[in-house]
Structures are given as structure tokens and as C-alpha cells.
Amino acid sequence: MSFADLTRARYSCRSYEDRAIEPEKLAAVVEAGRIAPSAHNNHPTQIVICDTPGLKEKAAHAANRFAKDGSVFGAPVVILACARTEDAWVRRNDGMNSSLIDTSIVVDEMMMQATELGLGTCWVCMFDPEIARQEFGLPEGVEPVSMLTMGYPADEIAEPEKREARCISLEQFCDVTR
């Protein structure tokens, strides 16, 4: 599958089959995140793989709006991506910390690898980071950034016309002056 095809195949899956992800597929997704690029090669991201009932329930508690069947959207795997802000590269001019960007890159790389492997994903940012911090016992300086739900889709991608209608136009995308 070409990268262009991959980007068009990916969508936000919110319904999953009750089917486990094969260990080698999960390992490939995790590896894609591990080797993702980061500013100054600092790699300030760490993940929590929620693949047991107890861990999925903790994730669902933090993202309670999307809790379903003891998980987030009923997914067989939820990955909590966290940033270690003190490990990140910081831009000298304005002090911008790259940890959120680096962690987002990790999630994106894992999401695209999962899509290539026939898995559905949904990037979830609507959760309570304080609940996630408590549920997973995250230490100071480890910030929960996003969750990635993953599994075999039980829903289908929208038709191309509907998807295109939700996208920003090329003219708007390329116009920073508006």
C-alpha cells in the first residue's frame, strides 16, 4: 500500500470487533512508535500498553465519555502516550518544549503502522489527564498526552465524498494569512 493510499485508508474507528490483536502486530505498532523521529533525538515519549481488562478499565475511567465494554470504544488495546517534558528538546529562542510534538509523532507513526496492518485506530485526546495520572500511577514529570485505541474495526470508513466534505480546502490549508 502506498503512503497516499494509507493516509486515505486511515479513519477514526469507534467500534471494534471482540477479537484480540496478534502479538506480532502489536509489537510492530509499538516498534513504529519506538523508532519515530523526535527533536534532537531525545525521545521524550513513553507509552502504557493497556491490553488487559484491568488496564483497559483504567483507560476507560480516564476517558469515561467513550467507555464501552470495559475499554475505550470497546477496543482490545488502548495505548496511553505520555511525554517526559524534562527529557525533551527545548527551543532556545522562546523555550518551546518539543515533548507534545514528539509524542504526537509517536502516536501518528503507530496509528499509520496499525492501519497498514489492517487494524482500526482512533486518536483520543478527550480524557481527563489527572484521572489517567492517578489510575496509572504516573510519576511527576510524566504527562499523559493522548490515547490510541486499536483493534479490528466493526464499523466502516465513510464514503470518500463524505470524508472530503470534512477536510479543509487546499486553499485554506495553504493560506496562513486568513
Coordinates of N, CA and C in Angstrom, one line a residue:
M1 N 0.8 -1.2 0.0 CA 0.0 0.0 0.0 C 0.9 1.2 0.0
S2 N 0.6 2.2 -0.9 CA 1.4 3.4 -0.9 C 1.1 4.3 0.3
F3 N 1.9 5.2 0.6 CA 1.6 6.1 1.7 C 0.4 6.9 1.4
A4 N 0.2 7.4 0.2 CA -1.0 8.1 -0.1 C -2.3 7.2 0.1
D5 N -2.2 6.0 -0.3 CA -3.3 5.1 0.0 C -3.5 4.8 1.5
L6 N -2.5 4.7 2.2 CA -2.5 4.5 3.6 C -3.2 5.7 4.3
T7 N -2.8 6.9 3.9 CA -3.5 8.1 4.5 C -4.9 8.2 4.2
R8 N -5.4 7.7 3.1 CA -6.8 7.7 2.7 C -7.5 6.5 3.4
A9 N -6.8 5.5 3.8 CA -7.5 4.3 4.4 C -7.7 4.5 5.9
R10 N -6.9 5.3 6.5 CA -7.0 5.6 7.9 C -8.2 6.4 8.3
Y11 N -8.9 6.0 9.3 CA -10.0 6.8 9.8 C -10.2 6.6 11.3
S12 N -11.0 7.4 11.9 CA -11.2 7.3 13.4 C -12.2 6.2 13.6
C13 N -11.7 5.0 14.0 CA -12.6 3.8 14.3 C -13.1 3.9 15.7
R14 N -14.4 3.8 15.8 CA -15.0 3.9 17.2 C -15.8 2.7 17.6
S15 N -15.6 1.6 16.8 CA -16.3 0.4 17.1 C -15.4 -0.8 16.7
Y16 N -15.2 -1.7 17.6 CA -14.2 -2.8 17.4 C -14.8 -4.1 17.5
E17 N -14.3 -5.1 16.8 CA -14.7 -6.5 17.0 C -14.1 -7.0 18.3
D18 N -14.8 -8.0 18.9 CA -14.3 -8.6 20.1 C -13.2 -9.6 19.6
R19 N -12.1 -9.2 19.3 CA -11.0 -10.0 18.7 C -9.7 -9.5 19.1
A20 N -8.8 -10.3 19.6 CA -7.5 -9.9 20.1 C -6.6 -9.5 18.9
I21 N -5.7 -8.6 19.2 CA -4.7 -8.3 18.2 C -3.5 -9.3 18.3
E22 N -3.1 -9.8 17.2 CA -2.0 -10.7 17.3 C -0.7 -10.1 17.9
P23 N 0.0 -10.8 18.8 CA 1.2 -10.2 19.4 C 2.2 -9.6 18.4
E24 N 2.4 -10.2 17.3 CA 3.4 -9.7 16.3 C 2.9 -8.3 15.7
K25 N 1.6 -8.2 15.5 CA 1.1 -6.9 15.0 C 1.2 -5.8 16.1
L26 N 0.9 -6.2 17.3 CA 1.0 -5.2 18.4 C 2.5 -4.8 18.5
A27 N 3.4 -5.7 18.4 CA 4.8 -5.5 18.5 C 5.3 -4.5 17.4
A28 N 4.7 -4.8 16.2 CA 5.1 -3.9 15.0 C 4.6 -2.5 15.2
V29 N 3.4 -2.3 15.8 CA 2.9 -1.0 16.1 C 3.8 -0.3 17.1
V30 N 4.1 -1.0 18.2 CA 4.9 -0.4 19.2 C 6.3 0.0 18.7
E31 N 6.9 -0.9 17.8 CA 8.2 -0.6 17.2 C 8.1 0.6 16.4
A32 N 7.0 0.8 15.6 CA 6.9 2.1 14.8 C 7.0 3.3 15.7
G33 N 6.3 3.2 16.9 CA 6.4 4.4 17.8 C 7.8 4.5 18.4
R34 N 8.4 3.4 18.7 CA 9.7 3.5 19.4 C 10.8 4.1 18.5
I35 N 10.7 3.9 17.2 CA 11.7 4.4 16.3 C 11.3 5.8 15.6
A36 N 10.1 6.3 16.0 CA 9.7 7.6 15.5 C 10.7 8.7 15.7
P37 N 10.7 9.6 14.8 CA 11.7 10.7 15.0 C 11.2 11.6 16.2
S38 N 12.2 12.3 16.7 CA 12.0 13.3 17.8 C 13.0 14.4 17.7
A39 N 12.6 15.5 18.2 CA 13.5 16.7 18.2 C 14.8 16.3 18.9
H40 N 15.9 16.6 18.3 CA 17.3 16.4 18.8 C 17.5 14.9 19.2
N41 N 16.6 14.0 18.7 CA 16.7 12.6 19.0 C 16.6 12.3 20.5
N42 N 15.9 13.1 21.2 CA 15.7 12.9 22.7 C 14.7 11.9 23.1
H43 N 13.8 11.6 22.3 CA 12.7 10.6 22.6 C 12.1 10.7 24.0
P44 N 11.3 11.8 24.2 CA 10.7 12.0 25.5 C 9.4 11.3 25.7
T45 N 9.1 10.4 24.9 CA 7.8 9.7 24.9 C 7.9 8.3 25.6
Q46 N 6.9 8.0 26.4 CA 6.8 6.7 27.0 C 5.3 6.3 26.8
I47 N 5.1 5.0 26.7 CA 3.7 4.5 26.5 C 3.3 3.5 27.5
V48 N 2.0 3.4 27.8 CA 1.5 2.3 28.6 C 0.5 1.5 27.7
I49 N 0.8 0.2 27.5 CA 0.0 -0.6 26.7 C -1.1 -1.2 27.5
C50 N -2.3 -0.8 27.2 CA -3.4 -1.3 28.0 C -4.1 -2.5 27.2
D51 N -3.7 -3.7 27.5 CA -4.2 -4.8 26.8 C -4.8 -5.9 27.7
T52 N -5.0 -5.6 29.0 CA -5.6 -6.5 29.9 C -6.9 -5.8 30.4
P53 N -7.9 -6.6 30.9 CA -9.1 -6.0 31.4 C -8.9 -4.9 32.4
G54 N -8.0 -5.1 33.3 CA -7.7 -4.1 34.4 C -7.1 -2.8 33.8
L55 N -6.2 -2.9 32.9 CA -5.6 -1.7 32.3 C -6.5 -1.0 31.4
K56 N -7.3 -1.7 30.6 CA -8.3 -1.1 29.7 C -9.4 -0.4 30.5
E57 N -9.7 -0.9 31.7 CA -10.7 -0.3 32.5 C -10.2 1.0 33.1
K58 N -8.9 1.1 33.4 CA -8.3 2.3 33.9 C -8.3 3.4 32.8
A59 N -8.0 3.0 31.6 CA -8.1 3.9 30.4 C -9.5 4.4 30.2
A60 N -10.5 3.5 30.3 CA -11.9 3.9 30.1 C -12.3 4.8 31.3
H61 N -11.8 4.6 32.4 CA -12.2 5.5 33.5 C -11.7 7.0 33.2
A62 N -10.5 7.1 32.7 CA -10.0 8.4 32.3 C -10.7 9.0 31.1
A63 N -11.2 8.2 30.2 CA -12.0 8.6 29.0 C -13.4 8.2 29.1
N64 N -14.0 8.5 30.3 CA -15.3 7.9 30.6 C -16.4 8.2 29.5
R65 N -16.3 9.3 28.8 CA -17.3 9.6 27.8 C -17.3 8.5 26.7
F66 N -16.2 7.9 26.5 CA -16.1 6.9 25.4 C -16.0 5.4 25.9
A67 N -16.3 5.3 27.2 CA -16.2 3.9 27.8 C -17.2 3.0 27.2
K68 N -16.8 1.8 26.8 CA -17.6 0.8 26.2 C -17.0 -0.5 26.5
D69 N -17.8 -1.5 27.0 CA -17.4 -2.8 27.2 C -16.0 -2.9 28.0
G70 N -15.8 -2.1 29.0 CA -14.6 -2.2 29.8 C -13.4 -1.6 29.1
S71 N -13.5 -0.8 28.1 CA -12.4 -0.2 27.4 C -12.8 1.1 26.8
V72 N -12.0 1.8 26.1 CA -12.3 3.0 25.3 C -12.8 2.6 24.0
F73 N -14.0 2.9 23.6 CA -14.7 2.4 22.4 C -14.8 0.9 22.3
G74 N -14.5 0.2 23.4 CA -14.5 -1.3 23.3 C -13.3 -1.8 22.6
A75 N -12.2 -1.1 22.5 CA -11.0 -1.5 21.8 C -10.3 -2.6 22.6
P76 N -9.7 -3.6 21.9 CA -8.9 -4.6 22.6 C -7.6 -4.1 23.1
V77 N -7.1 -3.0 22.6 CA -5.9 -2.4 23.1 C -6.1 -0.9 23.1
V78 N -5.6 -0.2 24.2 CA -5.5 1.2 24.3 C -4.1 1.5 24.6
I79 N -3.5 2.4 23.9 CA -2.1 2.8 24.2 C -2.2 4.3 24.8
L80 N -1.7 4.4 26.0 CA -1.6 5.8 26.6 C -0.2 6.3 26.3
A81 N -0.2 7.4 25.6 CA 1.1 8.0 25.2 C 1.4 9.2 26.2
C82 N 2.5 9.1 26.8 CA 2.9 10.1 27.8 C 4.2 10.8 27.4
A83 N 4.3 12.1 27.8 CA 5.5 12.9 27.5 C 6.3 13.1 28.8
R84 N 7.6 12.9 28.7 CA 8.5 13.3 29.8 C 9.1 14.7 29.4
T85 N 8.4 15.7 29.9 CA 8.8 17.1 29.4 C 10.2 17.4 29.7
E86 N 10.8 17.0 30.8 CA 12.2 17.3 31.1 C 13.2 16.6 30.2
D87 N 12.8 15.6 29.5 CA 13.7 14.9 28.6 C 13.7 15.5 27.2
A88 N 12.7 16.4 26.9 CA 12.5 16.9 25.6 C 13.5 18.0 25.2
W89 N 13.7 18.1 23.9 CA 14.5 19.3 23.4 C 13.7 20.5 23.6
V90 N 14.4 21.6 24.0 CA 13.7 22.9 24.2 C 14.3 24.0 23.2
R91 N 13.5 24.7 22.5 CA 14.0 25.7 21.6 C 14.5 26.9 22.3
R92 N 15.7 27.3 22.0 CA 16.3 28.4 22.8 C 15.6 29.7 22.7
N93 N 15.2 30.1 21.5 CA 14.6 31.4 21.3 C 13.4 31.7 22.2
D94 N 12.5 30.7 22.3 CA 11.3 31.0 23.0 C 10.9 30.0 24.1
G95 N 11.8 29.0 24.3 CA 11.5 28.0 25.3 C 10.5 26.9 25.0
M96 N 10.1 26.8 23.7 CA 9.1 25.8 23.3 C 9.7 24.4 23.6
N97 N 8.9 23.6 24.3 CA 9.3 22.3 24.7 C 8.7 21.4 23.6
S98 N 9.5 20.5 23.1 CA 9.1 19.6 21.9 C 8.3 18.4 22.4
S99 N 8.1 18.2 23.7 CA 7.5 16.9 24.1 C 6.2 16.6 23.5
L100 N 5.3 17.6 23.4 CA 4.0 17.3 22.9 C 4.0 17.0 21.4
I101 N 4.9 17.7 20.7 CA 5.1 17.4 19.3 C 5.7 16.0 19.1
D102 N 6.7 15.7 19.8 CA 7.4 14.4 19.7 C 6.4 13.2 20.1
T103 N 5.6 13.4 21.1 CA 4.6 12.4 21.5 C 3.6 12.2 20.4
S104 N 3.2 13.3 19.8 CA 2.2 13.2 18.7 C 2.8 12.5 17.5
I105 N 4.0 12.7 17.2 CA 4.7 12.0 16.1 C 4.6 10.5 16.4
V106 N 5.0 10.1 17.6 CA 4.9 8.7 18.0 C 3.6 8.1 17.8
V107 N 2.5 8.8 18.2 CA 1.2 8.3 18.1 C 0.8 8.2 16.6
D108 N 1.2 9.1 15.8 CA 0.9 9.1 14.4 C 1.6 7.9 13.7
E109 N 2.8 7.7 14.0 CA 3.6 6.6 13.4 C 2.9 5.2 13.8
M110 N 2.5 5.1 15.1 CA 1.9 3.9 15.5 C 0.5 3.7 14.8
M111 N -0.2 4.8 14.6 CA -1.5 4.8 14.0 C -1.4 4.3 12.5
M112 N -0.4 4.9 11.8 CA -0.3 4.5 10.4 C 0.2 3.1 10.3
Q113 N 1.1 2.6 11.2 CA 1.5 1.2 11.1 C 0.3 0.3 11.4
A114 N -0.5 0.6 12.3 CA -1.7 -0.2 12.6 C -2.6 -0.2 11.4
T115 N -2.8 0.9 10.7 CA -3.6 0.9 9.5 C -3.1 0.0 8.5
E116 N -1.8 0.1 8.3 CA -1.2 -0.8 7.2 C -1.4 -2.3 7.6
L117 N -1.5 -2.6 8.8 CA -1.7 -4.0 9.3 C -3.1 -4.4 9.3
G118 N -4.0 -3.5 8.9 CA -5.4 -3.9 8.8 C -6.2 -3.6 10.1
L119 N -5.6 -2.9 11.0 CA -6.2 -2.5 12.3 C -6.8 -1.1 12.2
G120 N -7.9 -1.0 13.0 CA -8.5 0.3 13.1 C -8.0 1.0 14.3
T121 N -8.0 2.4 14.3 CA -7.5 3.2 15.4 C -8.3 4.4 15.6
C122 N -8.2 5.0 16.7 CA -8.8 6.3 17.0 C -7.9 7.0 18.0
W123 N -7.5 8.2 17.6 CA -6.6 9.1 18.4 C -7.5 9.8 19.3
V124 N -7.4 9.6 20.6 CA -8.2 10.2 21.6 C -7.5 11.2 22.5
C125 N -7.9 12.4 22.5 CA -7.4 13.4 23.4 C -8.4 13.8 24.4
M126 N -9.7 13.5 24.2 CA -10.7 13.9 25.2 C -10.7 12.8 26.3
F127 N -9.9 13.1 27.3 CA -9.9 12.3 28.5 C -9.3 13.2 29.6
D128 N -9.5 12.8 30.8 CA -9.0 13.6 32.0 C -7.6 13.1 32.3
P129 N -6.6 14.0 32.0 CA -5.2 13.6 32.3 C -4.9 13.3 33.8
E130 N -5.7 14.0 34.7 CA -5.4 13.8 36.1 C -5.9 12.4 36.5
I131 N -7.1 12.0 36.0 CA -7.5 10.6 36.3 C -6.6 9.6 35.7
A132 N -6.1 9.9 34.5 CA -5.1 8.9 33.9 C -3.8 8.9 34.7
R133 N -3.4 10.0 35.2 CA -2.2 10.1 36.1 C -2.4 9.2 37.3
Q134 N -3.6 9.4 37.9 CA -3.8 8.6 39.2 C -4.0 7.1 38.9
E135 N -4.8 6.8 37.8 CA -5.1 5.4 37.5 C -3.8 4.6 37.2
F136 N -2.9 5.3 36.5 CA -1.7 4.5 36.1 C -0.5 4.9 37.0
G137 N -0.7 5.6 38.0 CA 0.4 6.0 38.9 C 1.6 6.6 38.3
L138 N 1.3 7.6 37.4 CA 2.4 8.2 36.6 C 3.1 9.2 37.6
P139 N 4.5 9.1 37.5 CA 5.3 10.0 38.3 C 5.2 11.5 37.9
E140 N 5.7 12.3 38.7 CA 5.8 13.8 38.4 C 6.7 13.9 37.1
G141 N 6.3 14.8 36.2 CA 7.0 15.0 35.0 C 6.7 14.1 33.8
V142 N 5.8 13.1 34.1 CA 5.3 12.3 33.0 C 3.8 12.7 32.7
E143 N 3.6 13.3 31.6 CA 2.3 13.9 31.3 C 1.5 13.0 30.3
P144 N 0.3 12.6 30.6 CA -0.5 11.9 29.7 C -1.0 12.8 28.6
V145 N -0.7 12.5 27.3 CA -0.9 13.4 26.2 C -2.1 12.9 25.4
S146 N -2.1 11.6 25.0 CA -3.2 11.1 24.2 C -3.3 9.6 24.4
M147 N -4.4 9.1 23.9 CA -4.7 7.6 23.8 C -4.8 7.2 22.4
L148 N -4.4 6.0 22.1 CA -4.7 5.4 20.8 C -5.4 4.1 21.0
T149 N -6.7 4.1 20.5 CA -7.4 2.8 20.6 C -7.1 2.0 19.3
M150 N -7.1 0.7 19.5 CA -6.7 -0.1 18.4 C -7.4 -1.5 18.4
G151 N -7.7 -2.0 17.2 CA -8.3 -3.3 17.1 C -8.8 -3.5 15.7
Y152 N -9.5 -4.6 15.5 CA -10.2 -4.9 14.2 C -11.5 -4.1 14.1
P153 N -11.7 -3.3 13.1 CA -12.8 -2.4 13.0 C -14.1 -3.2 12.9
A154 N -15.2 -2.8 13.6 CA -16.5 -3.3 13.5 C -17.4 -2.3 12.7
D155 N -16.8 -1.2 12.3 CA -17.5 -0.2 11.6 C -16.8 0.0 10.2
E156 N -17.2 0.9 9.4 CA -16.6 1.1 8.1 C -16.2 2.6 7.9
I157 N -15.2 2.8 7.1 CA -14.8 4.2 6.8 C -15.9 4.8 5.9
A158 N -16.1 6.1 6.1 CA -17.1 6.9 5.4 C -16.7 6.9 3.9
E159 N -17.8 7.2 3.1 CA -17.5 7.3 1.6 C -16.6 8.5 1.4
P160 N -15.8 8.4 0.3 CA -14.8 9.4 0.0 C -15.4 10.8 -0.1
E161 N -16.6 11.0 -0.6 CA -17.2 12.3 -0.7 C -17.5 12.9 0.7
K162 N -18.0 12.0 1.6 CA -18.3 12.5 3.0 C -17.0 12.9 3.7
R163 N -16.0 12.1 3.5 CA -14.7 12.4 4.1 C -14.1 13.7 3.6
E164 N -14.2 13.9 2.3 CA -13.7 15.1 1.6 C -14.4 16.4 2.2
A165 N -15.7 16.2 2.4 CA -16.5 17.3 2.9 C -16.1 17.8 4.3
R166 N -15.4 16.9 5.0 CA -15.0 17.2 6.4 C -13.6 17.8 6.4
C167 N -12.9 17.8 5.3 CA -11.5 18.2 5.2 C -11.4 19.7 4.9
I168 N -10.4 20.4 5.3 CA -10.1 21.7 5.0 C -9.8 21.8 3.5
S169 N -10.2 22.9 2.9 CA -9.9 23.0 1.4 C -8.4 23.3 1.3
L170 N -7.8 23.0 0.1 CA -6.4 23.2 -0.1 C -6.1 24.7 0.0
E171 N -7.0 25.5 -0.5 CA -6.7 26.9 -0.5 C -6.6 27.4 1.0
Q172 N -7.5 27.0 1.8 CA -7.5 27.4 3.2 C -6.2 26.8 3.9
F173 N -5.9 25.6 3.6 CA -4.8 24.9 4.2 C -3.5 25.6 3.9
C174 N -3.4 26.1 2.7 CA -2.1 26.8 2.3 C -2.1 28.3 2.5
D175 N -3.1 28.8 3.2 CA -3.2 30.3 3.4 C -3.1 30.6 4.9
V176 N -1.9 31.0 5.3 CA -1.7 31.4 6.7 C -2.2 32.8 7.0
T177 N -2.5 33.6 5.9 CA -2.9 35.0 6.1 C -4.4 35.2 6.5
R178 N -5.2 34.1 6.3 CA -6.6 34.3 6.5 C -7.0 34.5 8.0

